[in-house]
XYZ file of C-alpha atoms in Angstrom:
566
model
C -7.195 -50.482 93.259
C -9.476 -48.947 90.965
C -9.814 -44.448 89.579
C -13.241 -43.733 90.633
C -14.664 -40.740 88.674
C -11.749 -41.001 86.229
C -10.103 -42.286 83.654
C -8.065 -44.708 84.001
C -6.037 -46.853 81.593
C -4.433 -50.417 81.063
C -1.352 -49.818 81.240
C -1.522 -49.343 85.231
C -1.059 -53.227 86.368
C -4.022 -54.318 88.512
C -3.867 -57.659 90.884
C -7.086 -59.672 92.475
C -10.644 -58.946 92.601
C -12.496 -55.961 92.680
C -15.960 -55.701 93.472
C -19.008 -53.269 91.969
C -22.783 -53.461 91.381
C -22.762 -53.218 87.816
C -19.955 -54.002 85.026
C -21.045 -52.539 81.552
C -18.510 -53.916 79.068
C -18.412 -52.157 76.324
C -17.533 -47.846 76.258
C -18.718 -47.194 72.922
C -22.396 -45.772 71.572
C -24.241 -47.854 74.528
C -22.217 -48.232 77.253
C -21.569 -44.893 77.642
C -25.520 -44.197 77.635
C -25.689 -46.963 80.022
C -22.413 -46.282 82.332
C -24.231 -42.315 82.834
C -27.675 -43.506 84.206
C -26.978 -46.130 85.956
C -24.020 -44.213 87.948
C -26.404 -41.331 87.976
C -27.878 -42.988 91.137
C -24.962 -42.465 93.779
C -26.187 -45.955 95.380
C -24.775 -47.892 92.713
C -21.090 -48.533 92.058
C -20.269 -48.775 88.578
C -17.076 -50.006 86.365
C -17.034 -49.230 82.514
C -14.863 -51.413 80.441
C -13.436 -50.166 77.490
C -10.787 -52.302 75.256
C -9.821 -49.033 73.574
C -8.369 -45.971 74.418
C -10.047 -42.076 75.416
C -11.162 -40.777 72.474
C -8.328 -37.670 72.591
C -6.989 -38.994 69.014
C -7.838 -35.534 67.186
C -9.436 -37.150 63.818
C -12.310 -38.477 66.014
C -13.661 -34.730 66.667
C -13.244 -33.274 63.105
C -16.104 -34.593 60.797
C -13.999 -35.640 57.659
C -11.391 -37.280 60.447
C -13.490 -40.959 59.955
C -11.397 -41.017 57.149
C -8.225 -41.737 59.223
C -10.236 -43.275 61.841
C -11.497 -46.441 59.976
C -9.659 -49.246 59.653
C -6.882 -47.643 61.818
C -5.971 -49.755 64.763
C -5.800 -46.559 67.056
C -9.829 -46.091 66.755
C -10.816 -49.401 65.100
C -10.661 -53.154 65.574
C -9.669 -53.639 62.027
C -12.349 -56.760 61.151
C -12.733 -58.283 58.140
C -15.412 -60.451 56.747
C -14.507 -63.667 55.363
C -14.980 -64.399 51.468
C -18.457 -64.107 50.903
C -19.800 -65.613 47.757
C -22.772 -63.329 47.265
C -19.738 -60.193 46.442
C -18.365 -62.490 44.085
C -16.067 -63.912 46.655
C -14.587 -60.292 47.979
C -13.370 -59.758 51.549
C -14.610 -56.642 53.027
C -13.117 -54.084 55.830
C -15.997 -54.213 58.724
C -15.253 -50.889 60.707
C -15.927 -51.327 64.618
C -14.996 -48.859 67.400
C -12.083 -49.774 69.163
C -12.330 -46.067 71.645
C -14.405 -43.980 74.337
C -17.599 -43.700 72.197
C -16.915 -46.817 69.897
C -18.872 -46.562 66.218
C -20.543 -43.140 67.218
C -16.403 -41.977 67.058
C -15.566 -42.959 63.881
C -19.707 -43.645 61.849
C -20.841 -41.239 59.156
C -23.145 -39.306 62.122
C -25.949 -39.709 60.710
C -29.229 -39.376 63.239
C -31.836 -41.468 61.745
C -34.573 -43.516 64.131
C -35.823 -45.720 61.079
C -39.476 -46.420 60.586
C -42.037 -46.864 63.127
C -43.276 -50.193 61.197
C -39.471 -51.616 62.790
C -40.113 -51.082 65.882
C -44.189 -52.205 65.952
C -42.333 -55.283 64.239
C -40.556 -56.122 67.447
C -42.830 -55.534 69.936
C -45.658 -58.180 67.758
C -42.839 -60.420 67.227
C -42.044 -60.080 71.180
C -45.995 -59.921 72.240
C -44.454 -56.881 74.301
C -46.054 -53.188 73.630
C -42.909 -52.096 75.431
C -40.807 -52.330 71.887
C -43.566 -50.367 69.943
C -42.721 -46.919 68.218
C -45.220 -45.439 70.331
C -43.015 -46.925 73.265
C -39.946 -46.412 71.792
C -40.227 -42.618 71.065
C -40.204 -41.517 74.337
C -36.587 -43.007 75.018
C -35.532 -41.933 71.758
C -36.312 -38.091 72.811
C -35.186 -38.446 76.564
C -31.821 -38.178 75.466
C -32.282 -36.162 72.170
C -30.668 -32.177 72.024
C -32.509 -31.025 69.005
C -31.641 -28.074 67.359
C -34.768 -27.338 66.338
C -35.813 -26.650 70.202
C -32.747 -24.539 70.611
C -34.638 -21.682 72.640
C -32.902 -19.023 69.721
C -34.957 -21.383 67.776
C -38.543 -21.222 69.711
C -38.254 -17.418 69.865
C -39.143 -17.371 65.639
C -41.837 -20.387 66.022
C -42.002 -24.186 66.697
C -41.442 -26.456 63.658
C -44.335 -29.089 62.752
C -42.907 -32.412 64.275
C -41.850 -30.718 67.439
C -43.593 -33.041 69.258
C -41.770 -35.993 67.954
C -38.214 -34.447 69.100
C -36.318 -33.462 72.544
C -34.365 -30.324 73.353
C -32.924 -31.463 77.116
C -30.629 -34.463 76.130
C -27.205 -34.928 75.418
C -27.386 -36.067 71.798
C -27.056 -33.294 69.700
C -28.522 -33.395 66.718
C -27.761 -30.406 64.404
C -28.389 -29.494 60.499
C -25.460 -30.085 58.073
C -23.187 -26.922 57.871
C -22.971 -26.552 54.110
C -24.513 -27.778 50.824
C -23.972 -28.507 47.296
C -25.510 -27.341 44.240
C -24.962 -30.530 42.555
C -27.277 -32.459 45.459
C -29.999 -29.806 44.920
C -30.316 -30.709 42.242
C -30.507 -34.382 42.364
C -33.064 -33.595 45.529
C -35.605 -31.781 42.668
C -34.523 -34.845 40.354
C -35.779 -36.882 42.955
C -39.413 -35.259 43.526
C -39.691 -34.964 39.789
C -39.432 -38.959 39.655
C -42.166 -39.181 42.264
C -40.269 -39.010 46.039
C -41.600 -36.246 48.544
C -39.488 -33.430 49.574
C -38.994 -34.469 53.293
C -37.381 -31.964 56.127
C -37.269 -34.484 58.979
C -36.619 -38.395 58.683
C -37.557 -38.713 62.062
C -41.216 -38.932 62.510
C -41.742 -42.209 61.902
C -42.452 -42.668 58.320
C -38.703 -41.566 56.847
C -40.042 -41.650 53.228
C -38.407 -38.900 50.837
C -35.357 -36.470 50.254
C -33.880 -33.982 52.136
C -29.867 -33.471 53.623
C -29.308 -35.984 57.026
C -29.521 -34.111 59.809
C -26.399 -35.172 61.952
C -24.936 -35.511 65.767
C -22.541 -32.507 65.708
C -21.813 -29.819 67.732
C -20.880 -26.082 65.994
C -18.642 -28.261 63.359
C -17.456 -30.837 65.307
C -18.476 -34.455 65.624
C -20.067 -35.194 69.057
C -19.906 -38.774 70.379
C -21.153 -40.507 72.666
C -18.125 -40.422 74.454
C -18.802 -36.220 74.740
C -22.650 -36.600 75.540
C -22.869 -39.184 78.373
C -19.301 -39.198 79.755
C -19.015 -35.502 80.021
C -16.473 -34.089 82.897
C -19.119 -33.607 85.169
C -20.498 -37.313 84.867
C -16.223 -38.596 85.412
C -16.481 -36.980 88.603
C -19.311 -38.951 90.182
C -17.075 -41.021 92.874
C -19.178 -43.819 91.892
C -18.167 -43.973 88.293
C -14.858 -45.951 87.460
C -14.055 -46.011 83.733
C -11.339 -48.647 82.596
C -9.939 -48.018 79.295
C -7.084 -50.197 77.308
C -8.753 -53.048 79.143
C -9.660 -55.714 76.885
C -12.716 -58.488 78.518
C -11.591 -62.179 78.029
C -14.295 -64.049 79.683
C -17.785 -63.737 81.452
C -17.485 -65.466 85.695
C -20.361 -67.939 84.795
C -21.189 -70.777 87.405
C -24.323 -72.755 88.610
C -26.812 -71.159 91.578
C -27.564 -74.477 93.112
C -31.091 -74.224 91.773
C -30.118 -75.948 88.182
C -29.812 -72.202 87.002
C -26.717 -70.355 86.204
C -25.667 -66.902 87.221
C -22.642 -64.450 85.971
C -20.632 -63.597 88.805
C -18.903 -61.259 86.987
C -15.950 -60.975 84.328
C -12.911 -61.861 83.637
C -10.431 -58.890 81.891
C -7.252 -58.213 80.770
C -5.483 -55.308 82.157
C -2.032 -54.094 82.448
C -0.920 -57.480 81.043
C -2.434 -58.964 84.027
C -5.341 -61.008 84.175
C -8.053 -59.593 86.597
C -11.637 -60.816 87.818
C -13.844 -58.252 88.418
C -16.759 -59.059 90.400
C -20.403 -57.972 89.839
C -22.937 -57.712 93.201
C -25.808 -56.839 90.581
C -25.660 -57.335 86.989
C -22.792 -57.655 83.817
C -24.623 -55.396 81.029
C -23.173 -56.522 77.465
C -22.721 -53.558 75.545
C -19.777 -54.818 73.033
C -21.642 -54.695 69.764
C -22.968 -57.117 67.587
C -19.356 -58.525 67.074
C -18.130 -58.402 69.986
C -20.753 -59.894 72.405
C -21.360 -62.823 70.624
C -17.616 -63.156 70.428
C -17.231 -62.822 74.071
C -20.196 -65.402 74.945
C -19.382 -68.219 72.668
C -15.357 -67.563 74.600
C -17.750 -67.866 77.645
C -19.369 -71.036 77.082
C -22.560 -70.060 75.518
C -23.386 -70.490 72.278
C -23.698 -73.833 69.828
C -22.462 -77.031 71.408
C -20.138 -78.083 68.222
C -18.664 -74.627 67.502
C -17.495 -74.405 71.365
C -16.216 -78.170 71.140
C -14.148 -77.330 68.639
C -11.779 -74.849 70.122
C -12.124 -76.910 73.872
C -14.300 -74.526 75.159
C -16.623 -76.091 78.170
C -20.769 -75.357 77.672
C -21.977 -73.643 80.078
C -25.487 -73.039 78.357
C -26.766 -73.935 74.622
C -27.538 -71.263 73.204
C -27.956 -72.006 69.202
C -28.725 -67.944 68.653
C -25.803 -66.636 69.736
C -23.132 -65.376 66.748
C -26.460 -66.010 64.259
C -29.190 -63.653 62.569
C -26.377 -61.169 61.676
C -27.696 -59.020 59.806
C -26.675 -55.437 57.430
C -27.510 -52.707 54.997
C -25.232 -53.435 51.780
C -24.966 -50.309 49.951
C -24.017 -50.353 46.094
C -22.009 -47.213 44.557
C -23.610 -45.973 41.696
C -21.051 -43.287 40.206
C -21.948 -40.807 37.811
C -19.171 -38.911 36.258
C -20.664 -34.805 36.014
C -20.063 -31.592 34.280
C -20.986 -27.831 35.115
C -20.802 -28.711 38.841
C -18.332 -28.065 41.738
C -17.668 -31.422 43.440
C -15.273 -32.452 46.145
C -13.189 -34.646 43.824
C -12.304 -31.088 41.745
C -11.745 -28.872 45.072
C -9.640 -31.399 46.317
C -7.320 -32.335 43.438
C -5.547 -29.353 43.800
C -3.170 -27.420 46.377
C -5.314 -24.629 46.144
C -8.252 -26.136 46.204
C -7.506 -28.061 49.465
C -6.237 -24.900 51.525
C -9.562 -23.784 50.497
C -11.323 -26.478 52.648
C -8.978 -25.930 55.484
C -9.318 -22.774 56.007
C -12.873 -22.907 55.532
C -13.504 -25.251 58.412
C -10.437 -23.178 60.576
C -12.883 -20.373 60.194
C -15.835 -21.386 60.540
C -16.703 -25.024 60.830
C -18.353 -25.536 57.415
C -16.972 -27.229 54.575
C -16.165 -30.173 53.032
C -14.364 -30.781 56.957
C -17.505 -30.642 58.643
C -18.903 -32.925 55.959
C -20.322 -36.434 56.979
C -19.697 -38.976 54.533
C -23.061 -38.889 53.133
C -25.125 -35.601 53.424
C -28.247 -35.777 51.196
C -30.717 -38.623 51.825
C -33.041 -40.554 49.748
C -36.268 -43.260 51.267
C -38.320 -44.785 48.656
C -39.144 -48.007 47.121
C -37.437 -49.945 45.004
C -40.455 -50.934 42.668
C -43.883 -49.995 43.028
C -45.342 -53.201 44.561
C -43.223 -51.913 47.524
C -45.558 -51.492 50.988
C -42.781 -49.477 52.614
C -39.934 -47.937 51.843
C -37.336 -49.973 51.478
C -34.076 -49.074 50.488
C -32.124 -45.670 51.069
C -29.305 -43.840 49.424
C -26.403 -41.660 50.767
C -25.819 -39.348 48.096
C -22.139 -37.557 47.743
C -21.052 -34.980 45.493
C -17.305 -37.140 45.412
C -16.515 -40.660 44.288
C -13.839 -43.027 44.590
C -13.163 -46.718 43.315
C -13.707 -48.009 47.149
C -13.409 -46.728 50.927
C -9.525 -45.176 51.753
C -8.389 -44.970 48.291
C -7.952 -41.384 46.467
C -10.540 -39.600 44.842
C -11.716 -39.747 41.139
C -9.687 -36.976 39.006
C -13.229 -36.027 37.262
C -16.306 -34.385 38.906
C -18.692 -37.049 39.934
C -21.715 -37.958 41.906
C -22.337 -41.018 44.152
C -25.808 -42.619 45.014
C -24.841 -44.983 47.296
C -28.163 -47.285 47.681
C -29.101 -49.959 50.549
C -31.843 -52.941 51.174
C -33.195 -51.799 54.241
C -34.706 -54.767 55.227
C -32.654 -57.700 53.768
C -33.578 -61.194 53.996
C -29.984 -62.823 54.070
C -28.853 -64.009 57.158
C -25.142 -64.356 58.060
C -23.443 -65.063 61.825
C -20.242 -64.574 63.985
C -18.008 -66.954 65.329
C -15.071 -67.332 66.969
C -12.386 -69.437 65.486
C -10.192 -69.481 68.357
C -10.662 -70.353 72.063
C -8.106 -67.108 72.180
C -9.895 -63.924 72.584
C -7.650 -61.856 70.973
C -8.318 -63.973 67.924
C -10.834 -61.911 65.872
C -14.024 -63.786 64.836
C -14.913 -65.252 61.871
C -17.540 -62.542 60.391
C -19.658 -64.004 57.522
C -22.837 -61.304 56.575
C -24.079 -63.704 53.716
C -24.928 -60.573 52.017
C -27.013 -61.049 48.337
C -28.267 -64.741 49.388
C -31.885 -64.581 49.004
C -33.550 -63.867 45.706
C -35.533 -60.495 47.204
C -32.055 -59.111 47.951
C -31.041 -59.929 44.608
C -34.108 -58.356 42.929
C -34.163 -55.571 45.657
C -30.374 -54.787 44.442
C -30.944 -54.853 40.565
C -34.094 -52.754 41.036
C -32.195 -49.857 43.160
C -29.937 -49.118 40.434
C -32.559 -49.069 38.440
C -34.289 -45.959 40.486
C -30.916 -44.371 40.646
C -30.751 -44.409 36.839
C -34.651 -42.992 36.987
C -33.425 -40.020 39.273
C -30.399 -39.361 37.669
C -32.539 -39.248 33.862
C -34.677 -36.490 35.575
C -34.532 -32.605 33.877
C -32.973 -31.215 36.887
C -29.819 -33.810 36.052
C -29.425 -32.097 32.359
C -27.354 -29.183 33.072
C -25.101 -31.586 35.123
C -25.025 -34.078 31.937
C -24.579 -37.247 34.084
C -23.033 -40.380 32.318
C -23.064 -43.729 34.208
C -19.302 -44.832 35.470
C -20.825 -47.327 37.420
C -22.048 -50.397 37.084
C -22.655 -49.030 33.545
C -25.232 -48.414 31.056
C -24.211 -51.654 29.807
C -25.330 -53.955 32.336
C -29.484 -54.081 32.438
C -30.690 -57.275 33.076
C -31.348 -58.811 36.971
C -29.008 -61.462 36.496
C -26.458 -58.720 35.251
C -26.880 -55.667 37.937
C -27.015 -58.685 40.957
C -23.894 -59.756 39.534
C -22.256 -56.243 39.510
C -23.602 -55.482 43.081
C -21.864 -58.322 43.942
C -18.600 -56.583 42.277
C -18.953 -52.991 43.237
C -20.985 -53.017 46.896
C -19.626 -52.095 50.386
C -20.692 -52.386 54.228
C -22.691 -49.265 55.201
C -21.665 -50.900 58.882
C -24.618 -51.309 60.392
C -24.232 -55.043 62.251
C -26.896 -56.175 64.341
C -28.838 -59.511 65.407
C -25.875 -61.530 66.473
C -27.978 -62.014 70.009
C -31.453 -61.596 69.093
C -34.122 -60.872 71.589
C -37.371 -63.266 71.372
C -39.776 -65.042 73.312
C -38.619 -68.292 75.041
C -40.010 -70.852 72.982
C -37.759 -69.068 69.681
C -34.652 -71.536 69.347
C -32.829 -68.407 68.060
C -33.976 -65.908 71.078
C -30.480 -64.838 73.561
C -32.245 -62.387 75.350
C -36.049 -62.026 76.411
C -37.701 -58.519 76.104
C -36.019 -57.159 78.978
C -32.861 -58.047 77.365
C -31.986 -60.463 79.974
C -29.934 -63.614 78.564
C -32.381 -66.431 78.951
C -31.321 -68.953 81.590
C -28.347 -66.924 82.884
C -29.390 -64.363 85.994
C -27.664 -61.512 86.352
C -26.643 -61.146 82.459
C -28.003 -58.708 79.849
C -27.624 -57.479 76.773
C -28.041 -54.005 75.603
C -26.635 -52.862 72.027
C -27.278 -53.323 68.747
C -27.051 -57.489 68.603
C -30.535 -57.888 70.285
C -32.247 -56.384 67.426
C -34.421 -59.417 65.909
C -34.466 -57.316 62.642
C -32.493 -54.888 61.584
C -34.265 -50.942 61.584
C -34.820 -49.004 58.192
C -32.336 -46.744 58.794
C -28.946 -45.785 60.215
C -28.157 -47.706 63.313
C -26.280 -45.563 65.902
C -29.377 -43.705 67.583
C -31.922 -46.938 67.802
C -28.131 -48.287 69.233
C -29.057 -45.860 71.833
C -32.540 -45.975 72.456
C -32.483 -49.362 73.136
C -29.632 -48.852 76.221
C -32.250 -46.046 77.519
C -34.735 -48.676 77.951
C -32.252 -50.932 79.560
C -31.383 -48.436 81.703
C -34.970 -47.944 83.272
C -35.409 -51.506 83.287
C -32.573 -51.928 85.350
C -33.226 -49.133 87.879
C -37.002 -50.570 88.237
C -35.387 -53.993 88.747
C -37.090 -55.253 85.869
């Protein structure tokens, strides 16, 4: 009945029940984290579930290949937001991993922890020391490959944050394999407005400027998929990975104690409904769309939402689907001269055999790029405590995500809220799990986020007025020098600003006595043995940074609280 040790996909009908200790649903940046530990105990059975395919499509492993990989129903699930009146109204594309390795096969590969303020955050918030940075950072570096500890590396000298990093994991985390005049100079633009030079935003305090360090591998993007679910960890006979096998429902059902207990899951496979059954625990791992999704189609969630599509309640749960929360980046564009930028190299025939070549050789180029290479922590106004918003600076611009390049050299500073105040949710709007949810981020409701936005722009335009910008005699394409007032720059962010995808909340962890709490701080669903969560929804707030690697640190610790039977 089942491919133990391989892969094993849904077109291959399956009939009845099958049996294992632990069902992770869920083979993207957590599950597959979660599927290698807890199989790497040869006592435990365990079945991965995966709705999407292997990740063999070849755009996954080239760096400029998330391109063709978001919004592309091979490799994505193709949301999209509803209208949402703080962007003036607009519909966004929300990008989620529909493959082996889910977001970390099609993100920008960045490898950023966030701030160690985040994580102390949680664990006062939780009244559990477990969730503090000092805490956190030794799951963080368990599974860390550093380049940095390379041993060609040691041989010249240890670097100064050594300590903070790993060498003996599976993520690798390696240094961008080319650069750009353009964004050295908007790096010395940036310490001449006041921001620290900064050659690791990993240490717990990201504040400053310096290229992203990102999870490649000699030129090649390396997912999740590639670091936990390697060929030697398909071969454990104890290890059954079910791709193209989409879950429909969680086996819920009382214990006879006035408790309830999830017996295991319900999946679709092969066109065939199966029921998988699990002796130890279901571990969540579908994302902060997805597992809210798949509870509330569960019976758990808010009475009148489930009511509405006939769905039985199994347990109130008013949290689940709610506290969504992301980073909103708005495009400032500056149009450039003097400067070599990828909208000139690639405007032209020659220009874009160039590239090719360039990465066929060697790996480097604008096809080992990540969408954003040089990064930028600071505060938007002075009265700031923290750091608090970020910007992915490209030497390329566009007018928004899949449409051609600019025919002019340009500069984008791309510029977040890292810790926004709106609140949005997920909910289903069908009783149909195919049915995609109803995805509403509320993004720009609060007046901080509104003054947060207007101020950002206004440190771009500081940065960009700096003498190491002259040569490169930057003009403003967007918003525009025109627009300078709050009410003015809010209302453009509304116009111009994107989804840096970075969803989380939608199943907070919290304390039991927090109406809003799904899980407790072991990640367990409160009220429902034998259920937990572990991906980016339990996050109570979201982390100053990029989300894929706390994604992952948070499945290590559920990993060790599972083996100790916590």
């Amino acid at each position: 009945m089942t491919t133990n040790g391989h892969f094993s996909s849904g077109h291959q009908a399956v009939s009845g029940m099958a049996d294992y200790d632990y069902i992770v649903v869920g083979g993207g940046t957590a599950g597959a984290l979660l599927a290698n530990r807890l199989s790497a105990d040869p006592q435990n059975s365990v079945l991965l579930v995966e709705a999407g395919g292997r990740d063999n499509y070849h755009w996954i492993h080239i760096p400029v290949g998330y391109l063709y990989c978001i919004n592309n129903p091979k490799t994505d699930w193709c949301f999209r937001t509803e209208p949402d009146p703080g962007l003036n109204g607009r519909s966004l594309i929300y990008p989620r991993g529909k493959t082996l390795g889910g977001c970390s096969s099609i993100n920008g590969m960045i490898y950023m922890r966030g701030q160690s303020r985040d994580y102390d955050a949680w664990a006062a918030e939780l009244g559990d020391t477990q969730w503090s940075w000092a805490s956190c950072l030794p799951h963080f570096k368990q599974h860390e490959w550093h380049h940095r500890l390379d041993a060609k590396h040691l041989q010249t000298g240890s670097f100064p944050t050594a300590d903070l990093h790993g060498g003996r994991g599976e993520w690798r985390v390696e240094r961008q394999r080319l650069r750009w005049d353009l964004l050295d100079a908007f790096a010395t633009a940036a310490e001449q407005a006041g921001i620290p030079k900064s050659d690791d935003f990993n240490t717990g305090s990201n504040e400053g400027v310096g290229y992203f360090e990102v999870n490649q591998k000699s030129g090649f993007r390396w997912n999740t998929s590639k670091a936990f679910l390697n060929a030697s960890v398909r071969k454990r006979s104890n290890l059954t990975i079910w791709t193209q096998t989409q879950a429909s429902k969680l086996v819920l059902a009382p214990d006879g104690q006035g408790a309830t207990v999830c017996q295991g899951l319900e999946v679709i496979r092969g066109g065939q409904r199966v029921v998988l059954k699990a002796r130890k625990e279901v571990v969540l791992c579908a994302g902060a769309i997805g597992t809210p999704q798949l509870l509330q189609l569960s019976g758990v969630g808010q009475p009148d939402l489930l009511a509405k599509f006939g769905i039985p309640l199994v347990k109130r749960m008013d949290g689940v689907g709610q506290n969504l929360q992301d980073h909103l980046q708005i495009r400032a564009v500056y149009t450039v001269k003097n400067a070599l930028t990828l909208n000139t190299l690639a405007n032209s025939w020659w220009g874009q055999l160039k590239i090719g070549m360039q990465y066929v050789l060697s790996r480097s180029g604008p096809m080992s790029m990540s969408p954003s290479q040089l990064g930028v922590f600071t505060r938007s106004d002075a009265s700031r405590a923290h750091p608090n918003i970020q910007f992915h600076v490209q030497p390329l611009s566009l007018e928004a995500f899949g449409q051609p390049l600019h025919n002019f050299p340009a500069l984008t500073a791309s510029v977040c809220n890292l810790n926004p105040t709106s609140r949005g949710g997920v909910a289903i709007k069908s009783n149909d799990f195919t049915v995609a949810p109803a995805i509403a981020p509320n993004y720009l409701s609060t007046r901080d986020d509104q003054q947060v936005a207007a101020d950002s722009l206004r440190v771009a335009r500081n940065i960009m007025a700096q003498a190491a910008m002259a040569p490169y005699a930057p003009a403003e394409f967007k918003p525009g020098v025109q627009y300078q007032t709050d009410a003015e720059l809010t209302q453009l962010a509304g116009d111009i600003a994107t989804t840096i995808f970075h969803p989380v909340g939608t199943a907070k962890m919290g304390v039991a006595d927090d109406p809003m709490a799904v899980t407790d701080a072991r990640l367990r669903v409160h009220g429902i043995r034998g259920l937990r969560i572990a991906d980016a929804s339990v996050m109570p707030t979201i982390v100053s940074g990029n989300t894929n690697s706390p994604t992952l640190m948070i499945a290590e610790k559920a990993a060790a609280w599972i083996r100790a039977g916590e």
